Amino acid sequence: MARRPGLKLDLHVHTVYSYDGFLTPRELVSTARRIGLDGVAITDHDSVEAHRRIRQDKGIVIIPGIEVSSAGGHILGLNVSCDIPPGLSAEETIERIHDAGGIAIASHPNSPFFFWKDSFMGKRIARLKFDAVEVVNSAIFPFYALTRLNRRLARALNLPTTGGSDSHFASTVGRAYTIVEAHSSDIDDLIQAILSNKSTAFGLPRTVVERTRAAMYRMFLV
């Protein structure tokens, strides 16, 4: 698939303000700049604390966001600057994201194995008021089969698509990303472009070594 012109954004990244993150916000911005990203969405688990501690960086767009642990699964909220409590129903979580001025995205949907309890399945997504589907996520497995499935799901539901690395370490930032065709790098313009289906997701899976390291860290954190 040929890359479309636009801004290259990793729309799913965690920092130390996620219980399982190992990047400071400053390290994340530095990494994004070094690898050629135009911006990132910081989407820590159930917290926007990172956004209270970092300023917009010249040359790198920093989109406020959150990954909420709803009762039904993980939900990304982009352009959200307030905490949303975990454990709410999916319906209420999405409503709160919208009330905060954000858009709600189904995180790593249809994922078996490690993500099964945190992922929405296709039929469930169709019944909820999601604004987009994360169709490329570097952490999912099996990566290529699920990416194809999620692209088909988004097409069937006529929903925009996004991609993000779901990175908790510097080495995987930007492994998956979204090209957004917006009028400017203004966050409102970027969000509107996604809602207008002017976004395309790309990416590659984590390596075996990266998956093993992430799994080992999680074992110690649980």
C-alpha positions as a Python dict, from the first residue, in 0.01 Angstrom:
ca = {
    (1, 'M'): (0, 0, 0),
    (2, 'A'): (150, 332, -106),
    (3, 'R'): (194, 593, 161),
    (4, 'R'): (-38, 892, 127),
    (5, 'P'): (86, 1246, 192),
    (6, 'G'): (9, 1386, 534),
    (7, 'L'): (131, 1388, 892),
    (8, 'K'): (284, 1072, 1033),
    (9, 'L'): (145, 1014, 1382),
    (10, 'D'): (176, 730, 1632),
    (11, 'L'): (-169, 742, 1790),
    (12, 'H'): (-119, 489, 2072),
    (13, 'V'): (182, 531, 2302),
    (14, 'H'): (232, 483, 2677),
    (15, 'T'): (464, 658, 2922),
    (16, 'V'): (569, 600, 3282),
    (17, 'Y'): (225, 728, 3382),
    (18, 'S'): (89, 392, 3270),
    (19, 'Y'): (158, 122, 3530),
    (20, 'D'): (347, -76, 3265),
    (21, 'G'): (518, 209, 3077),
    (22, 'F'): (892, 279, 3074),
    (23, 'L'): (917, 606, 2879),
    (24, 'T'): (908, 951, 3034),
    (25, 'P'): (707, 1203, 2830),
    (26, 'R'): (1027, 1386, 2743),
    (27, 'E'): (1194, 1062, 2625),
    (28, 'L'): (889, 987, 2412),
    (29, 'V'): (902, 1325, 2238),
    (30, 'S'): (1277, 1292, 2184),
    (31, 'T'): (1230, 945, 2034),
    (32, 'A'): (947, 1062, 1809),
    (33, 'R'): (1162, 1343, 1674),
    (34, 'R'): (1460, 1113, 1617),
    (35, 'I'): (1265, 857, 1413),
    (36, 'G'): (1084, 1115, 1200),
    (37, 'L'): (734, 1117, 1341),
    (38, 'D'): (530, 1436, 1309),
    (39, 'G'): (347, 1367, 1632),
    (40, 'V'): (224, 1124, 1893),
    (41, 'A'): (-86, 1067, 2101),
    (42, 'I'): (2, 992, 2462),
    (43, 'T'): (-259, 735, 2566),
    (44, 'D'): (-171, 616, 2914),
    (45, 'H'): (-391, 371, 3098),
    (46, 'D'): (-672, 560, 3272),
    (47, 'S'): (-463, 876, 3319),
    (48, 'V'): (-377, 1202, 3146),
    (49, 'E'): (-108, 1292, 3400),
    (50, 'A'): (162, 1297, 3130),
    (51, 'H'): (-14, 1590, 2962),
    (52, 'R'): (-3, 1790, 3283),
    (53, 'R'): (373, 1750, 3287),
    (54, 'I'): (471, 1822, 2929),
    (55, 'R'): (430, 2120, 2701),
    (56, 'Q'): (376, 2119, 2329),
    (57, 'D'): (713, 2071, 2161),
    (58, 'K'): (805, 2272, 1854),
    (59, 'G'): (802, 2042, 1554),
    (60, 'I'): (623, 1754, 1728),
    (61, 'V'): (245, 1744, 1772),
    (62, 'I'): (145, 1604, 2110),
    (63, 'I'): (-218, 1492, 2113),
    (64, 'P'): (-371, 1451, 2459),
    (65, 'G'): (-529, 1112, 2502),
    (66, 'I'): (-609, 820, 2727),
    (67, 'E'): (-666, 446, 2705),
    (68, 'V'): (-960, 375, 2932),
    (69, 'S'): (-1007, 30, 3085),
    (70, 'S'): (-1384, 12, 3045),
    (71, 'A'): (-1583, -285, 3169),
    (72, 'G'): (-1608, -404, 2810),
    (73, 'G'): (-1250, -352, 2695),
    (74, 'H'): (-989, -87, 2625),
    (75, 'I'): (-1104, 232, 2454),
    (76, 'L'): (-873, 500, 2317),
    (77, 'G'): (-982, 859, 2368),
    (78, 'L'): (-800, 1114, 2151),
    (79, 'N'): (-813, 1487, 2228),
    (80, 'V'): (-906, 1408, 2589),
    (81, 'S'): (-740, 1613, 2864),
    (82, 'C'): (-923, 1482, 3170),
    (83, 'D'): (-911, 1151, 3352),
    (84, 'I'): (-1192, 906, 3284),
    (85, 'P'): (-1237, 639, 3551),
    (86, 'P'): (-1185, 273, 3465),
    (87, 'G'): (-1457, 13, 3510),
    (88, 'L'): (-1743, 207, 3355),
    (89, 'S'): (-1955, 44, 3088),
    (90, 'A'): (-1832, 83, 2733),
    (91, 'E'): (-2133, 299, 2657),
    (92, 'E'): (-2066, 540, 2944),
    (93, 'T'): (-1693, 549, 2871),
    (94, 'I'): (-1757, 649, 2509),
    (95, 'E'): (-2009, 910, 2623),
    (96, 'R'): (-1756, 1060, 2864),
    (97, 'I'): (-1490, 1071, 2592),
    (98, 'H'): (-1734, 1258, 2369),
    (99, 'D'): (-1834, 1492, 2653),
    (100, 'A'): (-1463, 1573, 2700),
    (101, 'G'): (-1440, 1678, 2335),
    (102, 'G'): (-1261, 1365, 2220),
    (103, 'I'): (-1314, 1078, 1981),
    (104, 'A'): (-1351, 715, 2089),
    (105, 'I'): (-1152, 444, 1914),
    (106, 'A'): (-1175, 67, 1962),
    (107, 'S'): (-829, -43, 2083),
    (108, 'H'): (-668, -356, 1934),
    (109, 'P'): (-1006, -515, 1854),
    (110, 'N'): (-1067, -886, 1795),
    (111, 'S'): (-744, -975, 1974),
    (112, 'P'): (-723, -1326, 2119),
    (113, 'F'): (-451, -1454, 2352),
    (114, 'F'): (-295, -1182, 2566),
    (115, 'F'): (-544, -906, 2484),
    (116, 'W'): (-862, -1113, 2487),
    (117, 'K'): (-1011, -962, 2805),
    (118, 'D'): (-925, -606, 2696),
    (119, 'S'): (-1050, -617, 2336),
    (120, 'F'): (-1386, -558, 2175),
    (121, 'M'): (-1503, -815, 1923),
    (122, 'G'): (-1657, -716, 1591),
    (123, 'K'): (-2025, -761, 1674),
    (124, 'R'): (-1985, -563, 1995),
    (125, 'I'): (-1811, -277, 1814),
    (126, 'A'): (-2101, -251, 1571),
    (127, 'R'): (-2342, -184, 1859),
    (128, 'L'): (-2137, 95, 2016),
    (129, 'K'): (-2080, 457, 1912),
    (130, 'F'): (-1713, 431, 1824),
    (131, 'D'): (-1571, 702, 1601),
    (132, 'A'): (-1292, 488, 1455),
    (133, 'V'): (-1122, 149, 1474),
    (134, 'E'): (-754, 91, 1553),
    (135, 'V'): (-678, -150, 1269),
    (136, 'V'): (-298, -162, 1306),
    (137, 'N'): (-139, -221, 1646),
    (138, 'S'): (218, -352, 1667),
    (139, 'A'): (149, -548, 1984),
    (140, 'I'): (-131, -772, 1855),
    (141, 'F'): (-77, -1135, 1759),
    (142, 'P'): (-118, -1282, 1505),
    (143, 'F'): (-42, -941, 1358),
    (144, 'Y'): (-112, -980, 986),
    (145, 'A'): (-428, -1188, 1023),
    (146, 'L'): (-577, -950, 1277),
    (147, 'T'): (-479, -643, 1076),
    (148, 'R'): (-665, -782, 773),
    (149, 'L'): (-965, -871, 990),
    (150, 'N'): (-978, -527, 1149),
    (151, 'R'): (-950, -348, 815),
    (152, 'R'): (-1247, -551, 690),
    (153, 'L'): (-1438, -468, 1008),
    (154, 'A'): (-1379, -95, 969),
    (155, 'R'): (-1491, -107, 605),
    (156, 'A'): (-1805, -301, 697),
    (157, 'L'): (-1893, -46, 966),
    (158, 'N'): (-1788, 250, 749),
    (159, 'L'): (-1561, 376, 1027),
    (160, 'P'): (-1229, 562, 995),
    (161, 'T'): (-909, 374, 1075),
    (162, 'T'): (-607, 448, 1291),
    (163, 'G'): (-278, 282, 1374),
    (164, 'G'): (-49, 300, 1672),
    (165, 'S'): (245, 115, 1816),
    (166, 'D'): (93, 60, 2162),
    (167, 'S'): (452, 115, 2267),
    (168, 'H'): (569, 103, 2626),
    (169, 'F'): (940, 122, 2531),
    (170, 'A'): (1145, 356, 2313),
    (171, 'S'): (1243, 78, 2072),
    (172, 'T'): (888, 26, 1943),
    (173, 'V'): (765, 385, 1916),
    (174, 'G'): (645, 447, 1560),
    (175, 'R'): (634, 78, 1469),
    (176, 'A'): (273, 140, 1371),
    (177, 'Y'): (139, 481, 1278),
    (178, 'T'): (-133, 679, 1105),
    (179, 'I'): (-97, 912, 808),
    (180, 'V'): (-350, 1191, 857),
    (181, 'E'): (-434, 1425, 569),
    (182, 'A'): (-523, 1742, 757),
    (183, 'H'): (-525, 2111, 666),
    (184, 'S'): (-271, 2181, 940),
    (185, 'S'): (-101, 2028, 1242),
    (186, 'D'): (-360, 2185, 1470),
    (187, 'I'): (-506, 1912, 1692),
    (188, 'D'): (-866, 2003, 1607),
    (189, 'D'): (-782, 1977, 1235),
    (190, 'L'): (-620, 1637, 1289),
    (191, 'I'): (-921, 1505, 1480),
    (192, 'Q'): (-1159, 1634, 1214),
    (193, 'A'): (-949, 1474, 941),
    (194, 'I'): (-972, 1137, 1116),
    (195, 'L'): (-1349, 1173, 1152),
    (196, 'S'): (-1364, 1260, 781),
    (197, 'N'): (-1190, 931, 698),
    (198, 'K'): (-870, 1104, 588),
    (199, 'S'): (-645, 870, 783),
    (200, 'T'): (-461, 554, 683),
    (201, 'A'): (-294, 307, 917),
    (202, 'F'): (41, 140, 852),
    (203, 'G'): (285, -64, 1054),
    (204, 'L'): (480, -374, 1140),
    (205, 'P'): (463, -618, 1432),
    (206, 'R'): (692, -630, 1730),
    (207, 'T'): (984, -869, 1701),
    (208, 'V'): (995, -1192, 1902),
    (209, 'V'): (1255, -1036, 2131),
    (210, 'E'): (1036, -730, 2191),
    (211, 'R'): (730, -946, 2263),
    (212, 'T'): (928, -1159, 2505),
    (213, 'R'): (1064, -858, 2688),
    (214, 'A'): (720, -699, 2718),
    (215, 'A'): (571, -1025, 2848),
    (216, 'M'): (846, -1063, 3107),
    (217, 'Y'): (800, -710, 3234),
    (218, 'R'): (425, -763, 3261),
    (219, 'M'): (478, -1083, 3463),
    (220, 'F'): (672, -886, 3722),
    (221, 'L'): (419, -601, 3725),
    (222, 'V'): (102, -805, 3769),
}
